Coordinates of C-alpha atoms in Angstrom, one line a residue:
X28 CA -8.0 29.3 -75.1
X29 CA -9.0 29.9 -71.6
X30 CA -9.1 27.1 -68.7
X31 CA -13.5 27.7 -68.6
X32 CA -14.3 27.3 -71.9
X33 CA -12.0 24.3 -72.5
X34 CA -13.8 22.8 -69.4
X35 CA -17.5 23.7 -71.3
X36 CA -16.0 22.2 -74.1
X37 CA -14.7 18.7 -72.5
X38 CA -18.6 18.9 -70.7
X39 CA -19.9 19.1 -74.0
X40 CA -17.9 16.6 -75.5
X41 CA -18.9 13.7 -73.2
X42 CA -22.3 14.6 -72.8
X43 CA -22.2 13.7 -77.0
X44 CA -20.8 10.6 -75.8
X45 CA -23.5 9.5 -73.3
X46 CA -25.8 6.7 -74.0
X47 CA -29.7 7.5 -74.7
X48 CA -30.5 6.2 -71.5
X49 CA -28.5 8.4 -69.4
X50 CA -29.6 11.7 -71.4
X51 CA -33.3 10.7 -70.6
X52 CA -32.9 10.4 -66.3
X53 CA -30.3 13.3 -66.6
X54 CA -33.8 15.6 -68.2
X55 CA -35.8 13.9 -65.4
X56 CA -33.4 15.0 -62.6
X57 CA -33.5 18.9 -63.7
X58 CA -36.9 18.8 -62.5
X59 CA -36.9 16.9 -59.1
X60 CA -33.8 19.2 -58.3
X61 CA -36.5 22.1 -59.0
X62 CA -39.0 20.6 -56.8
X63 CA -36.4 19.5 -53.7
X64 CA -34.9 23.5 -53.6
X65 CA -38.8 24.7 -53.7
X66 CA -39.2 22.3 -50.5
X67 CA -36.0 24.1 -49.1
X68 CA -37.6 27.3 -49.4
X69 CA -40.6 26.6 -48.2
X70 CA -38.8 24.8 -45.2
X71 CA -36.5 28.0 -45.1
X72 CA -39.2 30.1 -44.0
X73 CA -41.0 28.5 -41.9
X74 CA -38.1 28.4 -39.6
X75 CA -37.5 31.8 -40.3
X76 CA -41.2 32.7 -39.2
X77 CA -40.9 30.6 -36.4
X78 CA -38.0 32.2 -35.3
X79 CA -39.4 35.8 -36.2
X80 CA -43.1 35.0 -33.9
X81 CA -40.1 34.0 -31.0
X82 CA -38.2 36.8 -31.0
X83 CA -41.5 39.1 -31.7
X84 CA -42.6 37.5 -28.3
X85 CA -39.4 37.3 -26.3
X86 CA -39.3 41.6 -26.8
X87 CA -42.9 41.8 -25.6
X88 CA -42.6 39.7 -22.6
X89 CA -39.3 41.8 -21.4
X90 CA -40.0 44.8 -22.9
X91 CA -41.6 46.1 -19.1
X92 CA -38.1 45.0 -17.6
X93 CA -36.1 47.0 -20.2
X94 CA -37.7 50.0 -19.9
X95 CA -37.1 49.4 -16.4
X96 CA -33.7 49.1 -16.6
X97 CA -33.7 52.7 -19.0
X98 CA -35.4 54.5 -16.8
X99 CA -32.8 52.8 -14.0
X100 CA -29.8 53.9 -16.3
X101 CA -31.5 57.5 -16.9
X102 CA -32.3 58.3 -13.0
X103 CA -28.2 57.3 -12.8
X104 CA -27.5 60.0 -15.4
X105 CA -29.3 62.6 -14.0
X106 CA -27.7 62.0 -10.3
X107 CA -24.6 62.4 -12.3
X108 CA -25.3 65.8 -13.9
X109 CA -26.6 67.0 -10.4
X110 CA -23.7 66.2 -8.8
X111 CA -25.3 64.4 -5.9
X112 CA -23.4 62.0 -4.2
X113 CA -25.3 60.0 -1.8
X114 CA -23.0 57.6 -0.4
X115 CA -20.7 60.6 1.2
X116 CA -24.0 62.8 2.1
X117 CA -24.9 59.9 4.2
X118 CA -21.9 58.7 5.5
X119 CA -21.0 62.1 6.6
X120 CA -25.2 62.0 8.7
X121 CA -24.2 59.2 10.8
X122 CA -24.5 60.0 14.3
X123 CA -21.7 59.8 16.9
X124 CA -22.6 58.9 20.4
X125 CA -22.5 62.3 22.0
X126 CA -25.1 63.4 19.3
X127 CA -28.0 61.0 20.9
X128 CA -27.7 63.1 24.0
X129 CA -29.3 66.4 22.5
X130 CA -33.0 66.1 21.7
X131 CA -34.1 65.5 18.4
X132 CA -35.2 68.2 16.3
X133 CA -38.8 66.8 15.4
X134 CA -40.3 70.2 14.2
X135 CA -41.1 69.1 10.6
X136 CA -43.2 65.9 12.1
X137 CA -42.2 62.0 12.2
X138 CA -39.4 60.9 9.7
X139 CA -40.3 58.9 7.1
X140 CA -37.1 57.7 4.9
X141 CA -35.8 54.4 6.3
X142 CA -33.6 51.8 5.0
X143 CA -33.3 48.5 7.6
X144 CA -30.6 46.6 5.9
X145 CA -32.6 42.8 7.4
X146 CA -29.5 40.1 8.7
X147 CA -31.0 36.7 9.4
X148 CA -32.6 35.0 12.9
X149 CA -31.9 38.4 14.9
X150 CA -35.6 39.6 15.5
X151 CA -35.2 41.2 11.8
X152 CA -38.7 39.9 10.6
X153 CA -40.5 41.7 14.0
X154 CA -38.8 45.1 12.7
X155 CA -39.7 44.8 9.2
X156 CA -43.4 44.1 10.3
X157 CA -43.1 47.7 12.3
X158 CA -42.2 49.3 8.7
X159 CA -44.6 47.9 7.3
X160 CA -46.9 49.2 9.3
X161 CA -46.2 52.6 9.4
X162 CA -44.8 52.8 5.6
X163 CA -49.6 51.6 5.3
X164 CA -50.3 53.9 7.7
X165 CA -48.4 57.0 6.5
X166 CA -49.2 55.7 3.0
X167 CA -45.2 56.4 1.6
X168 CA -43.8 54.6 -0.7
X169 CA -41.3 51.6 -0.3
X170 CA -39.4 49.7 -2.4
X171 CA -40.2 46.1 -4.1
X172 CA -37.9 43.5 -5.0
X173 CA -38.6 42.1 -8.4
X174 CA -38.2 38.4 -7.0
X175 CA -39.2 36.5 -3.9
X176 CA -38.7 38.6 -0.6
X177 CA -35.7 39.5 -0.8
X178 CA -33.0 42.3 -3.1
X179 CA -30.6 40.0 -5.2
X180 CA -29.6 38.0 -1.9
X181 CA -27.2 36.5 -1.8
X182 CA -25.4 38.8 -4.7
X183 CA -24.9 42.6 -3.3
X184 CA -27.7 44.6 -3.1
X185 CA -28.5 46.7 -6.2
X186 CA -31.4 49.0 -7.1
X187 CA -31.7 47.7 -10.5
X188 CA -33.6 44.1 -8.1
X189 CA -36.3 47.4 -7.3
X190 CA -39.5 47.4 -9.2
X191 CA -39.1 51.4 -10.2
X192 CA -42.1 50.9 -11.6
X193 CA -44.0 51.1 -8.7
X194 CA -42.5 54.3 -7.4
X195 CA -44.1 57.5 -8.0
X196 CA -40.6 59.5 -7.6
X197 CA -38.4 56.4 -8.7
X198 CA -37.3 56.8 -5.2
X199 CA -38.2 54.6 -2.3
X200 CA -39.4 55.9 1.1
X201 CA -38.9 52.8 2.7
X202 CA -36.6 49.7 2.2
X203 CA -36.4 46.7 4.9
X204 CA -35.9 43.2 3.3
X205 CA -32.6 40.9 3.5
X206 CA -29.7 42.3 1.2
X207 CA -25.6 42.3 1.1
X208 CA -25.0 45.9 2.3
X209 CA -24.3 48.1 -0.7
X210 CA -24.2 52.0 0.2
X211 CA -23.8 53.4 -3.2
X212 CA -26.7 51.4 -4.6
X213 CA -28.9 52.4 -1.4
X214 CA -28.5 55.8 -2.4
X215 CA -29.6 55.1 -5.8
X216 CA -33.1 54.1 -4.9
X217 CA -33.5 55.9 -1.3
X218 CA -34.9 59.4 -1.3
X219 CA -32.1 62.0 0.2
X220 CA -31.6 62.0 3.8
X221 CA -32.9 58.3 4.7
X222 CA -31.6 56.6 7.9
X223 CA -29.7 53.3 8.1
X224 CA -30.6 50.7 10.9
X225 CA -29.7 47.4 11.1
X226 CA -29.9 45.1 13.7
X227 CA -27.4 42.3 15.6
X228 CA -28.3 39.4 18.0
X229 CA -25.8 37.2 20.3
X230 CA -24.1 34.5 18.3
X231 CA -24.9 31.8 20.3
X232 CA -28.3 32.6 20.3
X233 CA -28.1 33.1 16.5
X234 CA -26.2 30.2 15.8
X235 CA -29.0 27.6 17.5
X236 CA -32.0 29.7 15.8
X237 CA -30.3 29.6 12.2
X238 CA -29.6 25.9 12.5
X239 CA -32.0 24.6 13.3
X240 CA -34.3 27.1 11.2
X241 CA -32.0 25.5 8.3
X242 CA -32.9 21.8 9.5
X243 CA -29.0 21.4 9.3
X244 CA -29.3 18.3 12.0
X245 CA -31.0 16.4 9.3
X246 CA -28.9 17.8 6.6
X247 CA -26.0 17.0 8.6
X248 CA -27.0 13.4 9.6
X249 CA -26.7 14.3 13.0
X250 CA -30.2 14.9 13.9
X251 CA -30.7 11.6 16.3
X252 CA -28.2 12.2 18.2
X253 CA -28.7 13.9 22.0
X254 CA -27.4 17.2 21.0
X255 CA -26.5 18.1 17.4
X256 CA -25.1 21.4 18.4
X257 CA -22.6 19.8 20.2
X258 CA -21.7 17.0 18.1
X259 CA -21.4 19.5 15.6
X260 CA -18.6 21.9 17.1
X261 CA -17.0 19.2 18.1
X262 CA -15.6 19.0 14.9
X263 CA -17.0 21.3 12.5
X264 CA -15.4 21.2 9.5
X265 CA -16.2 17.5 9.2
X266 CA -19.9 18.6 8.4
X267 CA -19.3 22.1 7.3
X268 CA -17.7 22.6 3.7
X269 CA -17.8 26.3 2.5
X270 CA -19.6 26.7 -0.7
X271 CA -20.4 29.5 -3.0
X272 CA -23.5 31.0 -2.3
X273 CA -26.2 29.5 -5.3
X274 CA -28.9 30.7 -6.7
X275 CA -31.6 28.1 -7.8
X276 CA -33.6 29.5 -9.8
X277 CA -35.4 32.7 -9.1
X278 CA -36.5 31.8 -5.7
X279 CA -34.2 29.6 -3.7
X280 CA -30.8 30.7 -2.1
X281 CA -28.1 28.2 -0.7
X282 CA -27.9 29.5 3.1
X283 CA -25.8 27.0 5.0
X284 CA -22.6 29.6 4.9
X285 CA -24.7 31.7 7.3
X286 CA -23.9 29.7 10.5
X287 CA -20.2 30.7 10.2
X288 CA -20.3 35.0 10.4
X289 CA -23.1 35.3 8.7
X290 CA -23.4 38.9 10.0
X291 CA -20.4 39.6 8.2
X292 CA -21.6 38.7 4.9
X293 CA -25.2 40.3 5.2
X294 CA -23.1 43.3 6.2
X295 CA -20.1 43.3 3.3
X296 CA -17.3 42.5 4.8
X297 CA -15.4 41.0 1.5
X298 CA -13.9 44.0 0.4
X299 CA -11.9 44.3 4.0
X300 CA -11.0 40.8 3.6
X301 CA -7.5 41.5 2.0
X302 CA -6.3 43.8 5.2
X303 CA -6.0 41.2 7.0
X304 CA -8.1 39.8 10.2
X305 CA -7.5 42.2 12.4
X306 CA -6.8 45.1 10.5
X307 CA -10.1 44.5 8.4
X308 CA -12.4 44.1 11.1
X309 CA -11.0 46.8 12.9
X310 CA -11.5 49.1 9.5
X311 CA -14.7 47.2 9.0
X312 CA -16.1 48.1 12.3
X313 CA -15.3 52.0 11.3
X314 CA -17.0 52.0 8.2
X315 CA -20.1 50.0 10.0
X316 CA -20.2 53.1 12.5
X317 CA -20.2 55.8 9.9
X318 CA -22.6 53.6 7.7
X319 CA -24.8 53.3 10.1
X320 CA -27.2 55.9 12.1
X321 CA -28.1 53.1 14.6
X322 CA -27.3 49.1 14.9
X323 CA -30.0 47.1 17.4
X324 CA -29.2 44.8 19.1
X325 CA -31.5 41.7 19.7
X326 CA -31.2 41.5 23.5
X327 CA -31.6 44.7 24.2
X328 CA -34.6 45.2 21.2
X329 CA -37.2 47.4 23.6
X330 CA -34.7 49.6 23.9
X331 CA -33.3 50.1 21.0
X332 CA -36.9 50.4 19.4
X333 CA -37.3 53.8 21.7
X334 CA -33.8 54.6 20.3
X335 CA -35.2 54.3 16.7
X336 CA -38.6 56.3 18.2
X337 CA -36.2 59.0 18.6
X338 CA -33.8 58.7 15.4
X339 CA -37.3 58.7 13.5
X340 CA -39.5 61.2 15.5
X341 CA -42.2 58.8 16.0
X342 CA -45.0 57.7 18.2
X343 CA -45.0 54.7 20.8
X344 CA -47.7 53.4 19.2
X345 CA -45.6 52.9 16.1
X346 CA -43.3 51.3 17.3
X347 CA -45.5 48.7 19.0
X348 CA -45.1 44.9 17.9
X349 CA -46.0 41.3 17.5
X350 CA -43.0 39.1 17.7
X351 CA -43.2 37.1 14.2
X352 CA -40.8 34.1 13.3
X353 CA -39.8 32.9 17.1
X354 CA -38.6 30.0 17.5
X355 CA -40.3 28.6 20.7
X356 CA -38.0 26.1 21.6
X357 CA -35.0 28.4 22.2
X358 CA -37.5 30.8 24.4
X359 CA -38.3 27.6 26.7
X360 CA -36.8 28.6 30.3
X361 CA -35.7 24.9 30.1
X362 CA -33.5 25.0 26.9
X363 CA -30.0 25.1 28.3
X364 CA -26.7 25.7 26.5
X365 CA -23.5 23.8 28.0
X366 CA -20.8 26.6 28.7
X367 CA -18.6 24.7 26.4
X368 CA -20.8 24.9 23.5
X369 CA -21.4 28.3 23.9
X370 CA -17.3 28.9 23.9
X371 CA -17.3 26.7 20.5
X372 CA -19.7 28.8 19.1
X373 CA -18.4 32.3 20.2
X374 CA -15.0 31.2 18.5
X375 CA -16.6 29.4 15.1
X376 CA -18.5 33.1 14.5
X377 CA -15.3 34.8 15.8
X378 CA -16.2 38.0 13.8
X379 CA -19.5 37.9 14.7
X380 CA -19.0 37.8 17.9
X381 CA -16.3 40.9 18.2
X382 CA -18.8 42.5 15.7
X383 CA -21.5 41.9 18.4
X384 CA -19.5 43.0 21.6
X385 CA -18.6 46.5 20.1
X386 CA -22.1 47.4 18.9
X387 CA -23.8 46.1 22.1
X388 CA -21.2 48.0 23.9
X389 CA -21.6 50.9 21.8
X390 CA -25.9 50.7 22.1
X391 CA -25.6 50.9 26.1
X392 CA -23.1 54.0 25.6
X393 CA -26.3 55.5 23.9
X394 CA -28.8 54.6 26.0
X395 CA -26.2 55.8 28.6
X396 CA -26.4 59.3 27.2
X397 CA -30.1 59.5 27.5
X398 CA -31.9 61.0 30.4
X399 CA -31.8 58.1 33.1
X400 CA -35.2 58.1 34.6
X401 CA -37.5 59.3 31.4
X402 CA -35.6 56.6 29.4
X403 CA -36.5 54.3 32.6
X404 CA -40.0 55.2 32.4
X405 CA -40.6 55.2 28.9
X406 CA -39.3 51.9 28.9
X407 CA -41.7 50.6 31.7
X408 CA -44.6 52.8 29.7
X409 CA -43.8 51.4 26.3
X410 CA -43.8 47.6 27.7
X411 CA -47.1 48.5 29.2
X412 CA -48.5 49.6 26.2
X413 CA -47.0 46.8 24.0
X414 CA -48.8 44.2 25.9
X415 CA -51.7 45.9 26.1
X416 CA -52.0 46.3 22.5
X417 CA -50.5 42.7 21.8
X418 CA -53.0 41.0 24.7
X419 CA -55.9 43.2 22.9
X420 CA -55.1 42.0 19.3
X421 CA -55.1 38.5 20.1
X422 CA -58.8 38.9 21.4
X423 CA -59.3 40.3 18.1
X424 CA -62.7 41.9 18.4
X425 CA -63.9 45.3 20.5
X426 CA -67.7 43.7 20.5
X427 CA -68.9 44.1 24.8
X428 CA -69.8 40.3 24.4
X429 CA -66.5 39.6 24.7
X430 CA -65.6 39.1 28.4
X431 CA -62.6 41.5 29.7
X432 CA -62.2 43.2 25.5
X433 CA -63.5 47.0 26.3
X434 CA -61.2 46.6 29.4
X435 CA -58.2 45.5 27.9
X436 CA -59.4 48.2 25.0
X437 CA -59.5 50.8 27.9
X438 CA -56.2 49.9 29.0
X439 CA -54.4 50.8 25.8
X440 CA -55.4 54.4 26.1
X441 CA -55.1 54.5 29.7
X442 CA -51.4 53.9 29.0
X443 CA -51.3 55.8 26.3
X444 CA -52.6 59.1 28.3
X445 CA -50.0 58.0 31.1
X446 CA -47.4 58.7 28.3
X447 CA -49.4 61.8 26.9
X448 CA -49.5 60.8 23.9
X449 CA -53.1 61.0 21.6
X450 CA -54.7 57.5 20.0
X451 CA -54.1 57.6 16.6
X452 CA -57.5 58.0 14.6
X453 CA -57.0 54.9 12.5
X454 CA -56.6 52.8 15.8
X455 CA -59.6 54.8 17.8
X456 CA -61.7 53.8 14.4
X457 CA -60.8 50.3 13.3
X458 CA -59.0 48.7 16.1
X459 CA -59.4 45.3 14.6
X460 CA -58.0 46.4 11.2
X461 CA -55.0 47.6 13.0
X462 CA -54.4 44.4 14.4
X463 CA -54.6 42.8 11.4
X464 CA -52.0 44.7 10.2
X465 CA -49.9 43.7 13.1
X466 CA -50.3 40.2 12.2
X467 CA -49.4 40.3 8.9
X468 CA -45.9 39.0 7.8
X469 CA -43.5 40.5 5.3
X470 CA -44.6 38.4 2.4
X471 CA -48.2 39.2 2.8
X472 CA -47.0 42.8 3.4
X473 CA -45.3 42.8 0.1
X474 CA -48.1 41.2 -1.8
X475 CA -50.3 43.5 -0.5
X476 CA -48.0 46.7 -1.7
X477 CA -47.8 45.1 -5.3
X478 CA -51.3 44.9 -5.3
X479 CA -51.9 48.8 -3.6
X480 CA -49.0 50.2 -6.3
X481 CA -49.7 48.4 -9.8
X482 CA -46.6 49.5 -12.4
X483 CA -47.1 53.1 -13.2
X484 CA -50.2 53.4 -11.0
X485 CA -48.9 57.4 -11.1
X486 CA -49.0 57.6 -14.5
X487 CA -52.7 55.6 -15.2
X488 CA -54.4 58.4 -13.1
X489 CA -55.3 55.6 -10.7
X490 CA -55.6 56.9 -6.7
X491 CA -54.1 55.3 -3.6
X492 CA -55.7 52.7 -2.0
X493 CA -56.6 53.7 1.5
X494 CA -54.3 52.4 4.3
X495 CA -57.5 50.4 5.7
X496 CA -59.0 49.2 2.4
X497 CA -57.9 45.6 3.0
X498 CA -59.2 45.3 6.2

């Protein structure tokens, strides 16, 4: 006899046994077992519905992003098959500084493939509003970061952060918001043959705007006292802890590690970092100058707009400019810096500042290559012209009720025949909308480019918004 049925049997045996009383609530409990697994079912599926209407949703709401990402991981595939690589194509374009002295060839009209990789409090946010600009005017595309203002700051730059979607060509004419320098993933959303520019600014000068741009006095507990600069380097580290660079959500970026070599983060430095600290930055600085077609410098920022003029093949009135995030208290001729500070400063951004000295050095070896007096005079013309545009623009309005407008209006193109160079039509016809656009910061700028290239605006049939519609 088997172990199973001489368990039935046992079963069977003292269910015989089993008083009347217990038969009759063991019958009733078959049924309330029935109903209690029925509830479970029922319960069962709800969840499972529940959980099924979730997923169905979660799919829908990122199904834009990964197709995105597809179309991302295609466009990588087919650079692979056509054995393009971007990163030695343009490292192999930079310029050396006997190249600035020949004239650029400018045959095939103004340039229009730009990448201005943005560092922080150097004059970057003027610059980017010239791109802007001209990227409206020439009606090009240019790349948009899927978040805030910025591509994956503080992570490395990556063109998966680039709304694709938006670009006819899934290549961007223009790029020129903050991001970590990343070459290869530059070339993955640039069109071939763009130039790289960046820009640098004195450390000291840098140091005070960032600072004080980040409230750090208040964050610091320092802001009562006479000077919070100086209390500050006195002893640095007492304040200053180095922390991993945070994201906070979508939108807000821990930035307090920028007042020590911020420069050298914006620009990638961390793969040098195990040379050593003078073999890196020397290897650093190489890679920068092959990177690189030109790096402004803040101080010198006229000029090196006319340099760009020249890298890009464009006109002076291109380049022409509001100044836009100046911080007024460090342009007061009063604001004074101690000499000591200063030297505490230089030596807390240490690689900043040797990174500063070689490309300011390097920038007047250009400008030393030009022709003296037309580089002179263009100078003097192109400050002529930038105030006359700037002190016009403020007026805002060309009506002849305004006193001194149709003069300073006059004045514009009086320069601009002094330089021999025509008005462009968009300025001759709406003056005032070209102001506006002069005005505008890069966050409006980029609202305004979501809104003029909606996802797959090539694909709907829909036309290009005119560069003057919003005026």
């Amino acid at each position: 006899m088997t172990e199973g049925n001489s368990h039935k049997k046992t079963k069977k045996k003292l269910k015989e046994k089993m008083p009347l009383k217990a038969k009759k609530l063991l019958v009733l409990k078959r049924p309330l077992k029935n109903i209690i697994r029925k509830k479970q079912c029922r319960h069962h599926n709800t969840i499972f519905k529940v959980v099924f209407v979730v997923l169905v949703l979660y799919v829908l709401v990122n199904l834009a992003d990964w197709k995105e990402h597809w179309d991302s991981k295609k466009q990588d595939i087919l650079i692979q098959q056509q054995k393009m690589d971007p990163v030695a194509e343009q490292l192999t374009d930079a310029m050396d500084i006997q190249e600035w002295a020949k004239p650029m060839q400018c045959k095939a009209g103004k340039r229009k493939r730009l990448a201005f990789l943005k560092t922080h409090k150097t004059g970057g946010g003027t610059l980017t509003g010239i791109l802007n600009r001209f990227t409206d005017y020439q009606q090009i595309d240019i790349a948009i970061p899927k978040n805030d203002v910025r591509f994956n700051w503080p992570a490395s730059f990556s063109h998966q952060e680039v709304q694709v979607s938006r670009l006819k060509d899934r290549r961007a004419d223009m790029l020129n918001l903050h991001s970590v320098l990343n070459r290869p993933e530059l070339g993955k959303i640039m069109k071939p043959g763009f130039k790289l520019v960046t820009i640098l600014r004195e450390p000291v000068r840098q140091f005070y705007s960032m600072f004080y741009y980040l409230n750090l006095p208040k964050h610091y507990g320092i802001a009562n006292e006479s000077d919070p600069v100086s209390t500050f380097m006195e002893n640095p580290y007492r304040y200053h802890h180095f922390k991993p660079f945070l994201k906070v959500g979508r939108e807000r970026y821990f930035e307090e590690n920028l007042i020590h070599n911020g420069n050298l983060y914006d620009l990638d430095f961390t793969r040098f970092q195990e040379k050593g600290k003078d073999r890196g930055l020397r290897d650093f600085i190489q890679y920068l100058e092959k990177a690189f077609h030109l790096v402004m410098i803040t101080e010198k920022y006229d000029e090196s707009l006319l340099l760009l003029k020249k890298l890009m093949c464009w006109d002076f009135m291109d380049i022409v400019y509001m100044k836009k995030h100046v911080n007024h208290n460090l342009q007061n001729e009063s604001f004074a810096i101690s000499n000591a500070t200063a030297e505490s400063i230089r030596g807390w951004n240490y690689f900043d500042a040797v990174l500063y000295n070689h490309f300011s050095k390097r920038l007047d070896e250009i400008i030393g290559k030009q022709d003296k007096e037309k580089f002179k005079t263009d100078l003097m013309l192109f400050r002529e012209l930038n105030d006359a545009v700037v002190t016009f623009c403020l007026n805002n309005s060309t009506s002849a009720d305004v006193d001194g407008t149709i003069q300073k209006f006059d004045k514009i193109l009086e320069v601009l025949k002094d330089i021999g160079e025509t008005p462009p039509p968009a300025f001759l016809e709406k003056p005032d909308c070209f102001c506006t656009k002069m005005k505008r910061n890069e966050r409006d700028y980029m609202f305004f480019f979501a809104k003029r290239f909606p996802p797959f605006y090539f694909m709907k049939g829909l036309s290009r918004p005119q560069s003057t519609d919003d005026c």
